[in-house]
Amino acid sequence: MTKFDMTHSPKLWLTAFSCFLALGAGLLLWDTFRHQEQSETLTTINHPKTAGPVAAKPALDNVNLAPALPSPKQIQTKEKRTIKLAAGDSLSSILTAQGVSNRQIYQLTQADTKEAFKKLNPNDRITITLEQPNAQLLALTLEQDIRQYEVFTAQENHFSHKTIQRAIDVIPTYKEARIESSLFVDGSNAGIADKLLFQLASIFKWDIDFALDIRRGDAFAILYEEQYIDGEAIGTGNILAAEFINNGRYFEAIRYQTERRIDYFTADGLSLRKAFIRTPVDFNRISSRFNPNRLHPIFKTTQPHRGVDYAASEGTPVQSSGDGEITYAGDIRGYGNAVIIDHGRGYTTLYAHLQGFAPNIKTGYQVSQGEEIGYVGQTGWATGPHLHYEFRVNGIHQNPETIAIPNDSPMSKDELTVYLRYAQSIKATLQRSHSAMFKQALSQIRR
Ligand SMILES: [Zn+2]
């Protein structure tokens, strides 16, 4: 109705300008309000597919809506966003999309001593706290692992970085299974993680050959650590105790920390571990056995073969067969690179033709059972890569394949007293948990 004419109606012009001011202020107010709301509520953005147009757009654009106005004092707000990574995302692509400056992105990578940003995976989560409207990054949290997360916090001219471990609740949990086809099939069917089944096989490896000895009707029970974070099961820890009924024989194992190491023991306190591993290398075949009257392969004369030759690929790790002290690590004529270990109680072992030695291996070093000492090679007089392994008792060579291996040294008397009390309570827990099936299997054990 009213004709809008700025030239002839200054009053109307003023009114129009006021309206424009009000509109501009309103937009600014709305903008501020929106960001404050976001700062209070965690906004989850699925990046990049479903990223909303507002979220993806640098916030500065909104402020520029009223460029003609005298610049108002900027109201700074904090905004928190969580971004779930997709394939191909990088730290730089994600933060650039959020308006973070290249300088801050660079500072972040400088603070990343663990190089976590170089190992980003789809489904990792990055949570950023931005100071708006300048998209100043105040903090960044990177979650790649359920057990821990990385926190980067802005300082004067750099970021500080720390790794936060989440609190894990550990609940002892009982499970058992009867073997119908195999340890792994029936274990999995009983809801037991493969990791625990490997641990179980390792605990009883001294007494049970899991490749050959397992029979239908065998049964086992485990008490293990189930781990939780915020009430959610996240994995398993150690096996605290285990029982295995194998072909009519009964074995038990209780995990316990002695003065020497954490190990598994019978309820009576005997170590399941033997003092020596039978074969100190993962070999392909035995190329020459222990033979006091052997014809030497190179010299064609009768020369006793005082050890066992385990043929294996060049570079295969060789382990110490028992705890002990390295008494020699170096070249021996004919043997090439060789290690000699004194295990105490009159036992020594020798490992020859090694390609090289593991890092710490030198005279005087205390080695643990199973520790890598060197690598299979063919140094010295050897016709192919193999480990020549000798086992001596009081200086006399014995056949490593057949020698009766002693049990590990026992606990001290004081230690044993404390242990027996603990073992009793663990046994009671196991017995309370046994199913009718397991009790039945126990009742059929040969005495
Ligand atoms: Zn040999």
CSV table of C-alpha atoms and ligand atoms in Angstrom, one decimal:
chain,number,residue,atom,x,y,z
A,1,MET,CA,0.0,0.0,0.0
A,2,THR,CA,2.5,2.6,1.1
A,3,LYS,CA,5.0,3.5,-1.6
A,4,PHE,CA,8.5,3.0,-0.4
A,5,ASP,CA,10.6,6.0,-1.5
A,6,MET,CA,13.9,6.6,0.3
A,7,THR,CA,14.5,9.9,-1.5
A,8,HIS,CA,11.4,11.6,-0.3
A,9,SER,CA,10.8,10.0,3.0
A,10,PRO,CA,13.9,10.1,5.4
A,11,LYS,CA,11.7,9.0,8.3
A,12,LEU,CA,10.8,5.8,6.5
A,13,TRP,CA,14.4,5.2,5.5
A,14,LEU,CA,15.4,5.4,9.2
A,15,THR,CA,12.7,3.0,10.2
A,16,ALA,CA,13.9,0.6,7.5
A,17,PHE,CA,17.5,0.9,8.7
A,18,SER,CA,16.4,0.2,12.3
A,19,CYS,CA,14.6,-2.9,11.1
A,20,PHE,CA,17.8,-4.0,9.3
A,21,LEU,CA,19.8,-3.5,12.4
A,22,ALA,CA,17.4,-5.5,14.5
A,23,LEU,CA,17.5,-8.3,11.9
A,24,GLY,CA,21.3,-8.3,12.0
A,25,ALA,CA,21.5,-8.3,15.8
A,26,GLY,CA,18.9,-11.1,15.8
A,27,LEU,CA,21.0,-13.2,13.4
A,28,LEU,CA,24.0,-12.7,15.6
A,29,LEU,CA,22.1,-13.6,18.8
A,30,TRP,CA,20.7,-16.7,17.1
A,31,ASP,CA,24.2,-17.7,16.0
A,32,THR,CA,25.6,-17.3,19.5
A,33,PHE,CA,22.7,-19.2,21.0
A,34,ARG,CA,23.1,-22.1,18.6
A,35,HIS,CA,26.8,-22.5,19.5
A,36,GLN,CA,26.2,-22.3,23.2
A,37,GLU,CA,23.6,-25.1,22.8
A,38,GLN,CA,26.2,-27.2,21.0
A,39,SER,CA,28.8,-26.6,23.6
A,40,GLU,CA,26.5,-28.1,26.2
A,41,THR,CA,25.3,-31.0,24.2
A,42,LEU,CA,27.8,-33.4,22.6
A,43,THR,CA,27.1,-33.2,18.9
A,44,THR,CA,28.0,-36.4,17.0
A,45,ILE,CA,28.7,-35.9,13.3
A,46,ASN,CA,29.2,-38.9,11.1
A,47,HIS,CA,32.0,-37.8,8.9
A,48,PRO,CA,31.9,-37.2,6.1
A,49,LYS,CA,28.8,-38.7,4.4
A,50,THR,CA,26.1,-37.4,6.8
A,51,ALA,CA,27.8,-34.2,7.9
A,52,GLY,CA,25.1,-31.6,8.1
A,53,PRO,CA,25.6,-28.5,5.9
A,54,VAL,CA,25.6,-26.2,9.0
A,55,ALA,CA,28.2,-28.2,10.8
A,56,ALA,CA,30.5,-28.6,7.9
A,57,LYS,CA,30.4,-24.9,7.0
A,58,PRO,CA,33.0,-22.8,8.7
A,59,ALA,CA,31.2,-20.8,11.4
A,60,LEU,CA,32.8,-17.5,10.3
A,61,ASP,CA,30.4,-17.4,7.3
A,62,ASN,CA,27.5,-16.8,9.7
A,63,VAL,CA,29.1,-13.8,11.3
A,64,ASN,CA,29.7,-12.2,7.9
A,65,LEU,CA,26.0,-12.0,7.2
A,66,ALA,CA,26.0,-8.4,8.3
A,67,PRO,CA,29.3,-7.1,6.9
A,68,ALA,CA,28.3,-3.4,6.7
A,69,LEU,CA,27.8,-3.1,10.5
A,70,PRO,CA,30.4,-1.8,12.9
A,71,SER,CA,32.0,-5.0,14.1
A,72,PRO,CA,30.5,-6.0,17.5
A,73,LYS,CA,32.6,-7.5,20.2
A,74,GLN,CA,33.0,-11.2,19.3
A,75,ILE,CA,31.4,-13.5,21.8
A,76,GLN,CA,33.6,-16.6,22.2
A,77,THR,CA,31.9,-19.9,22.7
A,78,LYS,CA,33.1,-23.5,23.1
A,79,GLU,CA,31.9,-26.2,20.9
A,80,LYS,CA,32.5,-29.9,21.2
A,81,ARG,CA,32.2,-32.3,18.3
A,82,THR,CA,32.8,-36.0,17.9
A,83,ILE,CA,33.8,-37.3,14.5
A,84,LYS,CA,33.8,-40.9,13.5
A,85,LEU,CA,36.4,-41.6,10.9
A,86,ALA,CA,35.7,-43.0,7.5
A,87,ALA,CA,38.1,-44.6,5.1
A,88,GLY,CA,40.6,-42.1,3.7
A,89,ASP,CA,40.2,-39.6,6.4
A,90,SER,CA,43.4,-37.9,7.7
A,91,LEU,CA,43.9,-35.6,10.7
A,92,SER,CA,44.4,-32.8,8.2
A,93,SER,CA,41.3,-33.4,6.2
A,94,ILE,CA,39.1,-33.7,9.2
A,95,LEU,CA,40.4,-30.6,11.0
A,96,THR,CA,40.5,-28.5,7.9
A,97,ALA,CA,36.8,-29.2,7.3
A,98,GLN,CA,36.2,-28.0,10.9
A,99,GLY,CA,38.0,-24.7,10.1
A,100,VAL,CA,41.1,-25.5,12.2
A,101,SER,CA,44.2,-23.6,11.0
A,102,ASN,CA,47.2,-25.4,9.4
A,103,ARG,CA,49.4,-24.0,12.1
A,104,GLN,CA,47.4,-25.8,14.8
A,105,ILE,CA,47.3,-29.0,12.8
A,106,TYR,CA,51.1,-28.9,12.5
A,107,GLN,CA,51.4,-28.3,16.2
A,108,LEU,CA,49.3,-31.4,16.9
A,109,THR,CA,51.4,-33.6,14.7
A,110,GLN,CA,54.5,-32.2,16.6
A,111,ALA,CA,53.0,-33.2,19.9
A,112,ASP,CA,52.1,-36.7,18.7
A,113,THR,CA,55.1,-38.6,20.0
A,114,LYS,CA,53.3,-42.0,19.6
A,115,GLU,CA,52.6,-41.2,15.9
A,116,ALA,CA,49.0,-42.1,16.5
A,117,PHE,CA,47.7,-39.8,13.8
A,118,LYS,CA,49.7,-41.7,11.2
A,119,LYS,CA,47.8,-44.9,12.1
A,120,LEU,CA,44.2,-43.6,11.9
A,121,ASN,CA,41.6,-46.3,11.0
A,122,PRO,CA,37.9,-46.1,10.0
A,123,ASN,CA,35.7,-46.0,13.1
A,124,ASP,CA,38.4,-44.3,15.2
A,125,ARG,CA,36.8,-41.4,17.0
A,126,ILE,CA,38.1,-37.9,17.2
A,127,THR,CA,36.5,-35.4,19.6
A,128,ILE,CA,37.5,-31.8,19.3
A,129,THR,CA,36.8,-28.8,21.5
A,130,LEU,CA,36.8,-25.6,19.4
A,131,GLU,CA,36.6,-22.0,20.6
A,132,GLN,CA,34.3,-20.3,18.1
A,133,PRO,CA,33.9,-18.2,16.1
A,134,ASN,CA,37.6,-18.6,15.2
A,135,ALA,CA,37.7,-22.4,15.2
A,136,GLN,CA,40.6,-22.3,17.7
A,137,LEU,CA,41.3,-25.9,18.7
A,138,LEU,CA,41.4,-26.1,22.5
A,139,ALA,CA,41.6,-29.9,22.9
A,140,LEU,CA,41.4,-33.1,20.9
A,141,THR,CA,40.8,-36.6,22.0
A,142,LEU,CA,41.6,-39.6,19.8
A,143,GLU,CA,40.0,-42.9,20.6
A,144,GLN,CA,41.5,-45.9,18.7
A,145,ASP,CA,41.5,-48.5,21.5
A,146,ILE,CA,38.8,-49.3,24.0
A,147,ARG,CA,41.4,-49.5,26.8
A,148,GLN,CA,43.0,-46.1,26.4
A,149,TYR,CA,42.8,-42.8,24.5
A,150,GLU,CA,45.0,-39.9,23.6
A,151,VAL,CA,44.4,-36.4,24.8
A,152,PHE,CA,46.0,-33.3,23.2
A,153,THR,CA,45.5,-30.0,25.0
A,154,ALA,CA,46.4,-26.6,23.6
A,155,GLN,CA,49.1,-24.7,25.4
A,156,GLU,CA,50.7,-21.3,24.7
A,157,ASN,CA,52.3,-22.3,21.3
A,158,HIS,CA,52.0,-26.1,21.2
A,159,PHE,CA,49.9,-29.0,22.3
A,160,SER,CA,50.6,-31.3,25.3
A,161,HIS,CA,49.9,-35.0,24.8
A,162,LYS,CA,49.0,-37.7,27.3
A,163,THR,CA,47.6,-41.2,27.1
A,164,ILE,CA,44.8,-42.0,29.5
A,165,GLN,CA,44.2,-45.6,30.5
A,166,ARG,CA,40.6,-46.4,31.2
A,167,ALA,CA,39.8,-48.2,34.4
A,168,ILE,CA,39.2,-51.9,33.8
A,169,ASP,CA,37.1,-54.0,36.1
A,170,VAL,CA,38.2,-57.6,36.4
A,171,ILE,CA,35.7,-60.3,37.3
A,172,PRO,CA,36.9,-63.9,37.8
A,173,THR,CA,34.7,-66.0,35.5
A,174,TYR,CA,34.2,-69.8,35.2
A,175,LYS,CA,33.7,-71.8,32.0
A,176,GLU,CA,34.0,-75.4,31.1
A,177,ALA,CA,33.7,-77.6,28.0
A,178,ARG,CA,33.6,-81.3,27.1
A,179,ILE,CA,35.6,-82.2,24.0
A,180,GLU,CA,33.6,-83.8,21.2
A,181,SER,CA,35.9,-82.9,18.2
A,182,SER,CA,38.7,-80.5,19.2
A,183,LEU,CA,39.9,-78.1,21.9
A,184,PHE,CA,39.2,-75.1,19.7
A,185,VAL,CA,35.8,-76.2,18.2
A,186,ASP,CA,34.3,-77.3,21.6
A,187,GLY,CA,36.0,-74.4,23.4
A,188,SER,CA,34.5,-71.9,21.0
A,189,ASN,CA,31.1,-73.6,21.3
A,190,ALA,CA,31.3,-73.1,25.1
A,191,GLY,CA,31.9,-69.4,24.5
A,192,ILE,CA,35.6,-69.4,25.4
A,193,ALA,CA,37.7,-67.0,23.4
A,194,ASP,CA,40.5,-68.5,21.2
A,195,LYS,CA,43.0,-66.4,23.2
A,196,LEU,CA,42.1,-68.3,26.4
A,197,LEU,CA,42.3,-71.6,24.6
A,198,PHE,CA,45.8,-70.8,23.4
A,199,GLN,CA,46.7,-69.9,27.0
A,200,LEU,CA,45.2,-73.1,28.2
A,201,ALA,CA,47.2,-75.2,25.8
A,202,SER,CA,50.4,-73.3,26.8
A,203,ILE,CA,49.8,-73.9,30.5
A,204,PHE,CA,49.4,-77.7,30.1
A,205,LYS,CA,52.0,-78.1,27.2
A,206,TRP,CA,54.5,-79.8,29.6
A,207,ASP,CA,52.1,-82.6,30.3
A,208,ILE,CA,49.7,-82.8,27.3
A,209,ASP,CA,50.6,-83.0,23.6
A,210,PHE,CA,47.6,-81.1,22.2
A,211,ALA,CA,48.3,-82.3,18.7
A,212,LEU,CA,48.2,-86.0,19.6
A,213,ASP,CA,46.8,-86.6,23.1
A,214,ILE,CA,43.3,-85.0,23.0
A,215,ARG,CA,40.5,-87.6,23.1
A,216,ARG,CA,36.7,-87.3,22.7
A,217,GLY,CA,35.3,-87.1,26.2
A,218,ASP,CA,38.1,-85.1,27.6
A,219,ALA,CA,36.9,-82.0,29.6
A,220,PHE,CA,38.4,-78.9,30.9
A,221,ALA,CA,37.4,-76.0,33.2
A,222,ILE,CA,38.9,-72.5,33.5
A,223,LEU,CA,38.6,-69.7,36.0
A,224,TYR,CA,39.8,-66.6,34.1
A,225,GLU,CA,39.7,-62.8,34.2
A,226,GLU,CA,36.8,-61.3,32.3
A,227,GLN,CA,37.5,-57.6,31.7
A,228,TYR,CA,34.9,-54.8,31.7
A,229,ILE,CA,35.0,-51.1,31.0
A,230,ASP,CA,31.8,-49.2,32.2
A,231,GLY,CA,30.0,-52.5,32.5
A,232,GLU,CA,30.8,-53.6,29.0
A,233,ALA,CA,32.8,-56.8,28.5
A,234,ILE,CA,35.9,-55.8,26.5
A,235,GLY,CA,38.1,-58.9,26.7
A,236,THR,CA,39.9,-61.5,28.8
A,237,GLY,CA,43.0,-61.4,31.0
A,238,ASN,CA,44.8,-64.3,32.6
A,239,ILE,CA,43.7,-67.8,33.3
A,240,LEU,CA,43.7,-67.9,37.2
A,241,ALA,CA,43.2,-71.6,37.4
A,242,ALA,CA,42.5,-74.5,35.0
A,243,GLU,CA,41.7,-78.2,35.2
A,244,PHE,CA,42.1,-80.7,32.3
A,245,ILE,CA,40.8,-84.2,32.2
A,246,ASN,CA,42.7,-85.9,29.3
A,247,ASN,CA,42.3,-89.6,28.5
A,248,GLY,CA,41.6,-90.5,32.1
A,249,ARG,CA,44.3,-88.3,33.5
A,250,TYR,CA,43.7,-85.2,35.6
A,251,PHE,CA,45.8,-82.1,35.5
A,252,GLU,CA,45.4,-78.8,37.4
A,253,ALA,CA,47.1,-75.5,37.3
A,254,ILE,CA,46.9,-72.4,39.5
A,255,ARG,CA,48.4,-69.1,38.6
A,256,TYR,CA,50.7,-67.7,41.2
A,257,GLN,CA,53.4,-65.1,41.6
A,258,THR,CA,56.5,-66.5,43.3
A,259,GLU,CA,59.7,-64.7,44.2
A,260,ARG,CA,61.1,-65.8,40.8
A,261,ARG,CA,58.2,-65.4,38.4
A,262,ILE,CA,54.5,-65.7,37.7
A,263,ASP,CA,53.8,-69.4,37.0
A,264,TYR,CA,51.3,-72.2,37.2
A,265,PHE,CA,51.4,-74.8,40.0
A,266,THR,CA,49.5,-77.8,41.1
A,267,ALA,CA,47.3,-77.5,44.2
A,268,ASP,CA,50.3,-79.0,46.1
A,269,GLY,CA,52.6,-76.3,44.9
A,270,LEU,CA,54.6,-78.2,42.3
A,271,SER,CA,55.5,-76.2,39.2
A,272,LEU,CA,53.9,-77.4,36.0
A,273,ARG,CA,56.9,-75.9,34.2
A,274,LYS,CA,59.9,-78.2,33.5
A,275,ALA,CA,63.4,-76.8,34.0
A,276,PHE,CA,64.0,-77.2,30.2
A,277,ILE,CA,62.1,-76.9,26.9
A,278,ARG,CA,62.6,-80.1,25.0
A,279,THR,CA,63.4,-78.5,21.7
A,280,PRO,CA,64.7,-74.9,21.7
A,281,VAL,CA,63.8,-74.1,18.1
A,282,ASP,CA,60.7,-74.4,15.9
A,283,PHE,CA,62.2,-76.9,13.4
A,284,ASN,CA,61.2,-78.5,10.1
A,285,ARG,CA,62.9,-81.9,10.7
A,286,ILE,CA,65.6,-83.6,12.7
A,287,SER,CA,68.5,-83.9,10.2
A,288,SER,CA,70.9,-85.7,12.5
A,289,ARG,CA,70.2,-87.5,15.8
A,290,PHE,CA,72.4,-87.9,18.9
A,291,ASN,CA,74.8,-90.7,18.0
A,292,PRO,CA,78.0,-91.6,19.8
A,293,ASN,CA,79.3,-93.6,16.7
A,294,ARG,CA,78.3,-91.4,13.8
A,295,LEU,CA,80.1,-91.1,10.5
A,296,HIS,CA,80.9,-87.4,10.1
A,297,PRO,CA,79.1,-86.0,7.0
A,298,ILE,CA,82.1,-83.9,5.9
A,299,PHE,CA,85.1,-85.8,7.1
A,300,LYS,CA,83.7,-89.4,6.5
A,301,THR,CA,85.4,-90.6,9.7
A,302,THR,CA,83.7,-92.0,12.8
A,303,GLN,CA,83.0,-89.0,14.9
A,304,PRO,CA,80.4,-89.0,17.7
A,305,HIS,CA,77.4,-86.6,17.1
A,306,ARG,CA,77.0,-85.3,20.6
A,307,GLY,CA,73.8,-83.3,20.0
A,308,VAL,CA,70.7,-83.1,17.8
A,309,ASP,CA,70.6,-81.2,14.5
A,310,TYR,CA,67.3,-79.4,14.0
A,311,ALA,CA,66.9,-78.3,10.4
A,312,ALA,CA,65.1,-75.0,10.1
A,313,SER,CA,65.1,-72.0,7.8
A,314,GLU,CA,68.0,-69.5,8.1
A,315,GLY,CA,67.0,-66.8,10.7
A,316,THR,CA,64.5,-68.9,12.7
A,317,PRO,CA,64.7,-67.8,16.4
A,318,VAL,CA,66.5,-70.1,18.8
A,319,GLN,CA,65.4,-70.0,22.5
A,320,SER,CA,67.2,-70.7,25.7
A,321,SER,CA,65.9,-74.1,26.8
A,322,GLY,CA,66.0,-73.0,30.5
A,323,ASP,CA,66.9,-70.2,32.9
A,324,GLY,CA,70.6,-69.7,33.3
A,325,GLU,CA,73.7,-67.7,32.7
A,326,ILE,CA,75.5,-67.2,29.3
A,327,THR,CA,79.0,-68.5,29.8
A,328,TYR,CA,80.0,-68.1,26.2
A,329,ALA,CA,78.7,-66.3,23.1
A,330,GLY,CA,81.0,-66.2,20.1
A,331,ASP,CA,82.8,-68.3,17.5
A,332,ILE,CA,84.0,-71.8,18.3
A,333,ARG,CA,86.0,-73.7,15.6
A,334,GLY,CA,83.7,-76.0,13.8
A,335,TYR,CA,80.6,-74.9,15.7
A,336,GLY,CA,80.6,-71.4,14.2
A,337,ASN,CA,78.6,-68.8,16.2
A,338,ALA,CA,77.7,-70.6,19.4
A,339,VAL,CA,76.1,-70.0,22.8
A,340,ILE,CA,76.8,-72.0,25.9
A,341,ILE,CA,74.4,-71.6,28.9
A,342,ASP,CA,75.0,-72.8,32.5
A,343,HIS,CA,71.7,-73.6,34.1
A,344,GLY,CA,73.0,-74.6,37.5
A,345,ARG,CA,72.6,-78.0,39.2
A,346,GLY,CA,75.2,-79.4,36.7
A,347,TYR,CA,73.2,-78.6,33.6
A,348,THR,CA,74.7,-76.9,30.5
A,349,THR,CA,73.3,-76.5,27.0
A,350,LEU,CA,75.0,-75.5,23.7
A,351,TYR,CA,73.6,-73.9,20.5
A,352,ALA,CA,75.7,-73.9,17.4
A,353,HIS,CA,76.0,-72.8,13.7
A,354,LEU,CA,74.0,-69.6,14.6
A,355,GLN,CA,73.6,-67.0,11.9
A,356,GLY,CA,73.9,-64.4,14.7
A,357,PHE,CA,73.1,-63.6,18.3
A,358,ALA,CA,70.0,-61.9,19.8
A,359,PRO,CA,70.8,-58.3,21.1
A,360,ASN,CA,71.5,-58.9,24.8
A,361,ILE,CA,73.3,-62.2,24.4
A,362,LYS,CA,76.9,-62.0,25.9
A,363,THR,CA,78.9,-63.7,28.5
A,364,GLY,CA,77.5,-63.1,32.0
A,365,TYR,CA,73.9,-62.3,30.9
A,366,GLN,CA,71.1,-64.0,32.9
A,367,VAL,CA,68.8,-65.6,30.4
A,368,SER,CA,65.2,-66.8,31.0
A,369,GLN,CA,63.7,-70.0,29.6
A,370,GLY,CA,62.2,-69.3,26.2
A,371,GLU,CA,64.2,-66.1,25.7
A,372,GLU,CA,65.6,-65.7,22.1
A,373,ILE,CA,69.4,-66.1,22.1
A,374,GLY,CA,70.1,-66.3,18.4
A,375,TYR,CA,69.0,-67.3,14.9
A,376,VAL,CA,69.5,-70.5,12.9
A,377,GLY,CA,72.3,-70.3,10.4
A,378,GLN,CA,75.1,-72.4,9.0
A,379,THR,CA,78.3,-70.9,10.4
A,380,GLY,CA,81.1,-73.3,11.1
A,381,TRP,CA,81.2,-76.8,9.6
A,382,ALA,CA,77.6,-77.1,8.4
A,383,THR,CA,76.1,-78.4,5.2
A,384,GLY,CA,72.8,-76.5,5.5
A,385,PRO,CA,71.0,-74.2,8.0
A,386,HIS,CA,70.3,-76.0,11.2
A,387,LEU,CA,70.6,-75.7,15.0
A,388,HIS,CA,73.1,-78.1,16.6
A,389,TYR,CA,71.9,-78.5,20.2
A,390,GLU,CA,73.8,-80.2,23.0
A,391,PHE,CA,72.7,-81.1,26.5
A,392,ARG,CA,75.2,-81.9,29.2
A,393,VAL,CA,74.7,-83.1,32.7
A,394,ASN,CA,77.8,-82.8,34.9
A,395,GLY,CA,79.9,-82.4,31.8
A,396,ILE,CA,78.6,-85.6,30.1
A,397,HIS,CA,76.7,-85.3,26.8
A,398,GLN,CA,73.1,-86.7,27.0
A,399,ASN,CA,70.6,-87.2,24.3
A,400,PRO,CA,68.4,-84.0,24.2
A,401,GLU,CA,65.5,-86.0,22.8
A,402,THR,CA,65.2,-88.5,25.5
A,403,ILE,CA,66.9,-87.1,28.7
A,404,ALA,CA,64.5,-87.0,31.6
A,405,ILE,CA,63.8,-83.3,32.2
A,406,PRO,CA,63.7,-82.3,35.8
A,407,ASN,CA,60.9,-80.2,37.2
A,408,ASP,CA,61.5,-76.5,37.8
A,409,SER,CA,63.1,-75.7,41.2
A,410,PRO,CA,60.4,-75.7,44.0
A,411,MET,CA,59.1,-72.8,46.1
A,412,SER,CA,60.7,-72.0,49.4
A,413,LYS,CA,59.0,-73.4,52.5
A,414,ASP,CA,57.6,-70.0,53.6
A,415,GLU,CA,56.3,-69.3,50.1
A,416,LEU,CA,54.7,-72.7,49.9
A,417,THR,CA,52.8,-72.1,53.2
A,418,VAL,CA,51.2,-69.0,51.8
A,419,TYR,CA,50.5,-70.6,48.5
A,420,LEU,CA,48.7,-73.6,49.8
A,421,ARG,CA,46.2,-71.4,51.6
A,422,TYR,CA,45.5,-69.6,48.3
A,423,ALA,CA,45.3,-72.8,46.3
A,424,GLN,CA,42.7,-74.2,48.7
A,425,SER,CA,40.4,-71.2,48.1
A,426,ILE,CA,40.8,-71.4,44.3
A,427,LYS,CA,40.1,-75.1,44.4
A,428,ALA,CA,36.9,-74.5,46.4
A,429,THR,CA,35.8,-71.9,43.8
A,430,LEU,CA,36.3,-74.4,41.0
A,431,GLN,CA,34.5,-77.2,42.8
A,432,ARG,CA,31.5,-75.0,43.5
A,433,SER,CA,31.3,-74.1,39.8
A,434,HIS,CA,31.6,-77.6,38.3
A,435,SER,CA,28.6,-78.8,36.3
A,436,ALA,CA,27.1,-82.3,36.6
A,437,MET,CA,29.0,-83.2,33.3
A,438,PHE,CA,32.3,-82.1,34.8
A,439,LYS,CA,31.7,-83.9,38.1
A,440,GLN,CA,30.8,-87.0,36.1
A,441,ALA,CA,34.1,-86.7,34.1
A,442,LEU,CA,36.1,-86.2,37.3
A,443,SER,CA,34.6,-89.4,38.8
A,444,GLN,CA,35.9,-91.5,36.0
A,445,ILE,CA,39.6,-90.5,36.4
A,446,ARG,CA,42.0,-93.4,36.8
A,447,ARG,CA,43.4,-93.4,40.3
B,1,ZN,ZN,75.2,-81.4,14.8
